[in-house]
PDB file of C-alpha atoms in Angstrom:
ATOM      1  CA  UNK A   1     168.107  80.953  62.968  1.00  0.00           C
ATOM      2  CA  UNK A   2     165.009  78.780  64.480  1.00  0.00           C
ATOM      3  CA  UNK A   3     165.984  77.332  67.608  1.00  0.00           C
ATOM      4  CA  UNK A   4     165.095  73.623  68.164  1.00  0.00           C
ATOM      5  CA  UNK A   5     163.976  71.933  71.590  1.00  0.00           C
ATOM      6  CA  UNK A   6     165.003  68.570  71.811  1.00  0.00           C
ATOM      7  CA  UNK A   7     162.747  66.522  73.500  1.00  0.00           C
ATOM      8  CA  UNK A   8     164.865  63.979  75.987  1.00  0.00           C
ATOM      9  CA  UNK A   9     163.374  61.724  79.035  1.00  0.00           C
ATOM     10  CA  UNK A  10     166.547  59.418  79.390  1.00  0.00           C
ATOM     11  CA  UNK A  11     164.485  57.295  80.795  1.00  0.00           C
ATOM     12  CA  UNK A  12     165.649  53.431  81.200  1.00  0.00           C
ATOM     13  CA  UNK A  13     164.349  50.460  79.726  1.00  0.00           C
ATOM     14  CA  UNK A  14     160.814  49.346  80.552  1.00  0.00           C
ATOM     15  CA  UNK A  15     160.597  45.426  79.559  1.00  0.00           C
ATOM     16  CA  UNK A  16     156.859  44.209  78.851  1.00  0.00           C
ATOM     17  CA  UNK A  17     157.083  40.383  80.106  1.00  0.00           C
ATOM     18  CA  UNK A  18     154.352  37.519  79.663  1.00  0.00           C
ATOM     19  CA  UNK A  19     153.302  34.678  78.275  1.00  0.00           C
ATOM     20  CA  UNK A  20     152.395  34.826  74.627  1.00  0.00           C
ATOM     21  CA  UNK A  21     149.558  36.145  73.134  1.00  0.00           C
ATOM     22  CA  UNK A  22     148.916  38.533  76.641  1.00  0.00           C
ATOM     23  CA  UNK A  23     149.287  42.131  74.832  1.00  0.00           C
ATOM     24  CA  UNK A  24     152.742  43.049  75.403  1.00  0.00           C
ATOM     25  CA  UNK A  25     153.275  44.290  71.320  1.00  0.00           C
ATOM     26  CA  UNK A  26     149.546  46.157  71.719  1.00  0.00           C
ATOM     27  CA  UNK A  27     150.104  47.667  74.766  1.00  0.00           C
ATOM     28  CA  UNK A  28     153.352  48.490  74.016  1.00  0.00           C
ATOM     29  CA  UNK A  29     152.753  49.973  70.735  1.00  0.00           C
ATOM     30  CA  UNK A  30     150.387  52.218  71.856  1.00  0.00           C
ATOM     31  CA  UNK A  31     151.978  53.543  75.135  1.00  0.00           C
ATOM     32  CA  UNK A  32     155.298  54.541  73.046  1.00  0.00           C
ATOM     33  CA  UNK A  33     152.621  56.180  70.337  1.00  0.00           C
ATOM     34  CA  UNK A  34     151.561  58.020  73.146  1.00  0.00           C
ATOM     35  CA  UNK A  35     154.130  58.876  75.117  1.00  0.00           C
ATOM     36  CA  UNK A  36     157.250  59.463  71.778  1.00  0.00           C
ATOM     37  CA  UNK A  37     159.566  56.896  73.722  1.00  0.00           C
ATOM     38  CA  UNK A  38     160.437  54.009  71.266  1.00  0.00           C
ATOM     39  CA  UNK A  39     158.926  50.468  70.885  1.00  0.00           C
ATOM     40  CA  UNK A  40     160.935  47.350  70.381  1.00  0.00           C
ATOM     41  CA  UNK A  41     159.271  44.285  69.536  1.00  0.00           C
ATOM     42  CA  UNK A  42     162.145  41.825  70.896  1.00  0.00           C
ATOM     43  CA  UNK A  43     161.416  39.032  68.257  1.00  0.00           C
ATOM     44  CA  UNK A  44     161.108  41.545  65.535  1.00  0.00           C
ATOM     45  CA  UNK A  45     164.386  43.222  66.336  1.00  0.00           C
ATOM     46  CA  UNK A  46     165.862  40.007  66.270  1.00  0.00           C
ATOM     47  CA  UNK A  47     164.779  38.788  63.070  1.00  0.00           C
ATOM     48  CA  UNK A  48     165.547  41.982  61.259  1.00  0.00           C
ATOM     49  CA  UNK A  49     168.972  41.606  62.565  1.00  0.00           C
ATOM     50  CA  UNK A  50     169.337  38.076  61.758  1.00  0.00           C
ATOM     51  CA  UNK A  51     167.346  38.017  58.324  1.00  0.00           C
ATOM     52  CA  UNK A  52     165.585  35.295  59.416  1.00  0.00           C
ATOM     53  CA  UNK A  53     162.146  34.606  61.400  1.00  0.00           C
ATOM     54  CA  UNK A  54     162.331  33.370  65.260  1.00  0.00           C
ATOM     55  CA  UNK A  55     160.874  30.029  63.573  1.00  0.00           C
ATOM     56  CA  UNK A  56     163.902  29.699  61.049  1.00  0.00           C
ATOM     57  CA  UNK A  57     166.530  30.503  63.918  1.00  0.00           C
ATOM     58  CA  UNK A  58     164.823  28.249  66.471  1.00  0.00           C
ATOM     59  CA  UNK A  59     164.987  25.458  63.445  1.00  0.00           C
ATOM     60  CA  UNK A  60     168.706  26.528  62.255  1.00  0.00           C
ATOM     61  CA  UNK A  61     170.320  26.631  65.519  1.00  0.00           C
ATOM     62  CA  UNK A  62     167.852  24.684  68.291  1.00  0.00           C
ATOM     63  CA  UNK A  63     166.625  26.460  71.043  1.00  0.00           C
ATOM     64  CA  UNK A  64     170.052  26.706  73.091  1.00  0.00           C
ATOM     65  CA  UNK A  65     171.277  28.571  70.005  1.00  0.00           C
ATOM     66  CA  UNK A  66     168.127  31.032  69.514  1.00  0.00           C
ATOM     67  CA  UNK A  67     167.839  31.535  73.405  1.00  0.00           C
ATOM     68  CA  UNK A  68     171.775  32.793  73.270  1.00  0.00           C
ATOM     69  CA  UNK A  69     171.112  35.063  70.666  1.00  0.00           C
ATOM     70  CA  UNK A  70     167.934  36.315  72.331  1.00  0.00           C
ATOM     71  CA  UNK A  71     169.903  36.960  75.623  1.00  0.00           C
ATOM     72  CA  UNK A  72     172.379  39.120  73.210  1.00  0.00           C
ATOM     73  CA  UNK A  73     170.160  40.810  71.661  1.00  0.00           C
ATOM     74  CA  UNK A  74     167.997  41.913  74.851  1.00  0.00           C
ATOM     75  CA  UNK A  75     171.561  43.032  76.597  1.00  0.00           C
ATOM     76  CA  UNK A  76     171.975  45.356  73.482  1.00  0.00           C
ATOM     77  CA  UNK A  77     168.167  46.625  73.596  1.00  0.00           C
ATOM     78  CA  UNK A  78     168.729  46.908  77.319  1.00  0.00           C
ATOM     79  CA  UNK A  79     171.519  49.563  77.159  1.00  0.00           C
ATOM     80  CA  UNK A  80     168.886  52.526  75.209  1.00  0.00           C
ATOM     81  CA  UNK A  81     167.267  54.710  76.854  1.00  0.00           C
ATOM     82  CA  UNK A  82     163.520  55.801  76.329  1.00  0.00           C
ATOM     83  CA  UNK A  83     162.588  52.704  75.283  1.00  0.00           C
ATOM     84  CA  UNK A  84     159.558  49.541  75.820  1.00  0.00           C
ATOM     85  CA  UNK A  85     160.379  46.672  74.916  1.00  0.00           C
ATOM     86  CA  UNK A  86     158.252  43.636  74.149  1.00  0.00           C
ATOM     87  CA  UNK A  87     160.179  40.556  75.377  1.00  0.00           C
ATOM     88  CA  UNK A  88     159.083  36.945  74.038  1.00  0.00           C
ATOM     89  CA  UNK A  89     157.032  34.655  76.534  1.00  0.00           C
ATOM     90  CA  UNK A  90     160.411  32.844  77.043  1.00  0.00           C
ATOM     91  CA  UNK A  91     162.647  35.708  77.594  1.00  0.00           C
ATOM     92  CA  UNK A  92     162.287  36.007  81.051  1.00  0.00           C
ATOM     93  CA  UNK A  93     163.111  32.220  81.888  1.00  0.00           C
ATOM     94  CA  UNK A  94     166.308  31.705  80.206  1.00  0.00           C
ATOM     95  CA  UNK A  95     169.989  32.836  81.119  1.00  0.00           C
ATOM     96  CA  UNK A  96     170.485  35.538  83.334  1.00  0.00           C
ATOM     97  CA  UNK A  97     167.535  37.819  81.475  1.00  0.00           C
ATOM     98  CA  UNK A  98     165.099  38.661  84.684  1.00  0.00           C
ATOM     99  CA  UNK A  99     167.961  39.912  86.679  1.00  0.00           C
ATOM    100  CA  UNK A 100     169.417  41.793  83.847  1.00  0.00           C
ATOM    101  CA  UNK A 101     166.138  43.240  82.851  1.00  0.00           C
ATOM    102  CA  UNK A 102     165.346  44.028  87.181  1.00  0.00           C
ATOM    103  CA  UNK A 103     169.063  45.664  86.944  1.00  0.00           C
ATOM    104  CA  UNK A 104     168.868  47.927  83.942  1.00  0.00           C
ATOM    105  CA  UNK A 105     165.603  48.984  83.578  1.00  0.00           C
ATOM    106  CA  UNK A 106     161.449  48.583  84.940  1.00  0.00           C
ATOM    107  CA  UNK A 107     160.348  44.953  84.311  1.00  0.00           C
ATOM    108  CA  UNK A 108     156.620  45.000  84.274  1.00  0.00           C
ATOM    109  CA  UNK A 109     154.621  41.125  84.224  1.00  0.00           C
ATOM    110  CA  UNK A 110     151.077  42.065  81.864  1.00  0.00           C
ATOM    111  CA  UNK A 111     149.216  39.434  83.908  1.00  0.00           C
ATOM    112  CA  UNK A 112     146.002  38.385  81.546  1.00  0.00           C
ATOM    113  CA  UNK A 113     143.702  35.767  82.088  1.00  0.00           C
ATOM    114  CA  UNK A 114     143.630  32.376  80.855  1.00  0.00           C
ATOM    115  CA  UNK A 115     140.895  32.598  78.790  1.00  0.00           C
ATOM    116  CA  UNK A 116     141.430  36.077  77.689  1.00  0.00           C
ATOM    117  CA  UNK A 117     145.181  34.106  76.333  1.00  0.00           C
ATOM    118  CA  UNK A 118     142.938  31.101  75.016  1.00  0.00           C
ATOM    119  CA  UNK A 119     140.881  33.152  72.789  1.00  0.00           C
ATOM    120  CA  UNK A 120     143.355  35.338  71.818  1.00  0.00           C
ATOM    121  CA  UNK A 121     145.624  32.916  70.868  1.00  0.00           C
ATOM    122  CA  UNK A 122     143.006  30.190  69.001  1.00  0.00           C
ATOM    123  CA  UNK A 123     141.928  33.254  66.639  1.00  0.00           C
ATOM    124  CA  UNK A 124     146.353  33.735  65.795  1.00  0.00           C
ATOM    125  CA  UNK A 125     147.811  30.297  66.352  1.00  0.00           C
ATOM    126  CA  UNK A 126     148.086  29.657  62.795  1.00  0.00           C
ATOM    127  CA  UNK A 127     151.167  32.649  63.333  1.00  0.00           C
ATOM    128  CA  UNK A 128     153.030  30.402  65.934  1.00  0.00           C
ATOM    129  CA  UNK A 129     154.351  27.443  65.328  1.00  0.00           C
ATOM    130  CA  UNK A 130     154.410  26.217  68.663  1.00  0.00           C
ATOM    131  CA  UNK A 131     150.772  26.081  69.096  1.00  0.00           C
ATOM    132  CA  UNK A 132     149.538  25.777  65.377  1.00  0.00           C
ATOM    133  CA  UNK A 133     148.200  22.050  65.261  1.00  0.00           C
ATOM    134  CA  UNK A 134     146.787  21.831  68.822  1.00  0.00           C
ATOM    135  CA  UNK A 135     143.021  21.356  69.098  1.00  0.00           C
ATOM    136  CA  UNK A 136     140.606  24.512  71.356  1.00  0.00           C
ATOM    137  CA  UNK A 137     141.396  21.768  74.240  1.00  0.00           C
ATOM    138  CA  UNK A 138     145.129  20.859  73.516  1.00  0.00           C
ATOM    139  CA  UNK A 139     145.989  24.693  73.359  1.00  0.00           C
ATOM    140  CA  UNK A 140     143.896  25.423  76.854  1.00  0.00           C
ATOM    141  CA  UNK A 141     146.172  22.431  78.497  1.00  0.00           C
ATOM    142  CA  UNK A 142     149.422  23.482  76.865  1.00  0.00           C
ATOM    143  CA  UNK A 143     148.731  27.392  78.417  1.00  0.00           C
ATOM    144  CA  UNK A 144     147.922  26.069  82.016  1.00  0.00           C
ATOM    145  CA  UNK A 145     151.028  24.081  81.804  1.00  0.00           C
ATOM    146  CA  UNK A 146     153.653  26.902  80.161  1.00  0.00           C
ATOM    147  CA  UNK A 147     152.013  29.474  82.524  1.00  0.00           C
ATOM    148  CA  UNK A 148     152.877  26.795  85.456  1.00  0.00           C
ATOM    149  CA  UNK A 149     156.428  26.422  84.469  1.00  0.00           C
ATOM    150  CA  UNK A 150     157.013  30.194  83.500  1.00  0.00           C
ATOM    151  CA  UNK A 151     155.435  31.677  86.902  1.00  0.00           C
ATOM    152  CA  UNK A 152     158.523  31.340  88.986  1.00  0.00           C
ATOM    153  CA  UNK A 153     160.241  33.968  86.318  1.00  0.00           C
ATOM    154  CA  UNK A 154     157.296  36.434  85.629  1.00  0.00           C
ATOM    155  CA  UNK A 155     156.757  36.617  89.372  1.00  0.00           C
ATOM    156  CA  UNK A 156     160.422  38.285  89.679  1.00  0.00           C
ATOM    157  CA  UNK A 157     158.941  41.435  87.705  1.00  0.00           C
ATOM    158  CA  UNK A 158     159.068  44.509  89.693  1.00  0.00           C
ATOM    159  CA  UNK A 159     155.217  45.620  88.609  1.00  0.00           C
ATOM    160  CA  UNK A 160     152.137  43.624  87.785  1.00  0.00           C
ATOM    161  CA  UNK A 161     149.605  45.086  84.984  1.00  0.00           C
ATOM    162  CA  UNK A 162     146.473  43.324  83.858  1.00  0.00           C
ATOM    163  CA  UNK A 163     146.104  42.673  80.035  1.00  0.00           C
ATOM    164  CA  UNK A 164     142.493  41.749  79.667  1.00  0.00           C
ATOM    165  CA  UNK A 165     141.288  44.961  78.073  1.00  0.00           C
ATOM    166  CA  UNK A 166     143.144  44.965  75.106  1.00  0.00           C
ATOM    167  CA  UNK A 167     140.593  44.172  72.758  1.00  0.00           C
ATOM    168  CA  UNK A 168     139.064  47.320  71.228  1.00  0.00           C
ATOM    169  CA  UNK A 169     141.031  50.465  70.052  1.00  0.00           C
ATOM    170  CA  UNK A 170     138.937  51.923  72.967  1.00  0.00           C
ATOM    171  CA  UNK A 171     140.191  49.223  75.508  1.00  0.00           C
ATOM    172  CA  UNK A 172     143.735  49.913  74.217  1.00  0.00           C
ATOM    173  CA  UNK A 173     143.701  53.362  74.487  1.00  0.00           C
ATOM    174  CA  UNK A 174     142.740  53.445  77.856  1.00  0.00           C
ATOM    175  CA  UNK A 175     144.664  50.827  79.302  1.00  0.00           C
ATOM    176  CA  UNK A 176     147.802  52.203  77.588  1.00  0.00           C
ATOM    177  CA  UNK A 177     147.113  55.450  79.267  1.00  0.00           C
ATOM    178  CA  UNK A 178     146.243  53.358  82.834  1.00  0.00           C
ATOM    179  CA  UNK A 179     150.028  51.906  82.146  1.00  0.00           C
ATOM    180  CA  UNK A 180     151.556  55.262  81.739  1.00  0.00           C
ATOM    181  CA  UNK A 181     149.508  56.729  84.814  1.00  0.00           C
ATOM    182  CA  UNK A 182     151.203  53.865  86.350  1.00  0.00           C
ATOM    183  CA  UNK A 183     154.829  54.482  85.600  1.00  0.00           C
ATOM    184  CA  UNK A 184     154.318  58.257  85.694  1.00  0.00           C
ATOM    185  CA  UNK A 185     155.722  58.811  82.099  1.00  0.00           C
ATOM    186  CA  UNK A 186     155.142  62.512  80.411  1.00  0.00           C
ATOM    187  CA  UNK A 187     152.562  61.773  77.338  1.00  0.00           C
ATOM    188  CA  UNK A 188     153.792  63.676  74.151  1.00  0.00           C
TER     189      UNK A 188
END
């Protein structure tokens, strides 16, 4: 009878933090394709629990309801191990949720430039309601401004990464692998 090797790093929680549209899902994506630790998509784990999108449950129950859920939902992602999660651009600055994430697991802030986030987010806006009607100049302001506010919270993260190069599948491969240099984690 074959004997199997399980494959265990019960590692905790590393929590991807930014503002939207900075690379967290990429980078993430790719560092738990190379590595075998899981990727959760905070939003997406969310809505397939809820049936809903984040824009239905922010419309359904307001923003004090969706945040609560969101806080719920990260405490229960928070608790597995060998895990990267992809938090929302608002996680961080509501409840509790940056000393929760600093307690239970690596909080790292992907720091990317504003107009790296002003390009990238012109060429997807139609996907976010938020920012979907706002003129090239309108979505600059409303960045500078949301990055203003949300600084105070993404400055709390215990590591700082850059997010520029996450354009090409070469940029993305090699910054994922600069991440896991970072955090020492075992590639597969």
């Amino acid at each position: 009878m074959p004997i199997f090797a399980v494959k265990t790093k019960n590692m905790k929680p590393i929590f991807l933090i930014g503002y939207m549209g900075c690379g967290k899902s990429t980078l993430g994506r790719n560092v738990g394709k190379l590595t075998g630790i899981d990727f959760i998509d905070l939003d997406n784990y969310i809505e397939s629990r809820y049936h809903a999108s984040v824009s239905e449950l922010f419309a359904t129950r307001g923003e004090a309801g969706f945040r609560d859920l969101e806080r719920r939902m990260l405490a229960e992602t928070g608790e597995f191990e060998d895990v990267i999660i992809a938090c929302g651009g608002g996680t961080p600055c509501f409840h509790d949720n940056m000393d929760f994430m600093n307690s239970h697991g690596t909080t790292v802030f992907l720091n990317t430039s504003l107009p790296k986030l002003h390009s990238r987010l012109m060429r997807g806006r139609h996907k976010r309601p938020l920012i979907a009607g706002k003129s090239d100049e309108e979505l600059k302001e409303f960045i500078v401004t949301a990055l203003q506010q949300r600084m105070e919270h993404y400055s709390k993260a215990q590591l700082v990464f850059e997010g520029d190069l996450l354009e090409t599948e070469s940029e993305v491969s090699d910054t994922a692998r600069r991440f896991i240099k970072m955090l020492n984690i075992p590639e597969q």
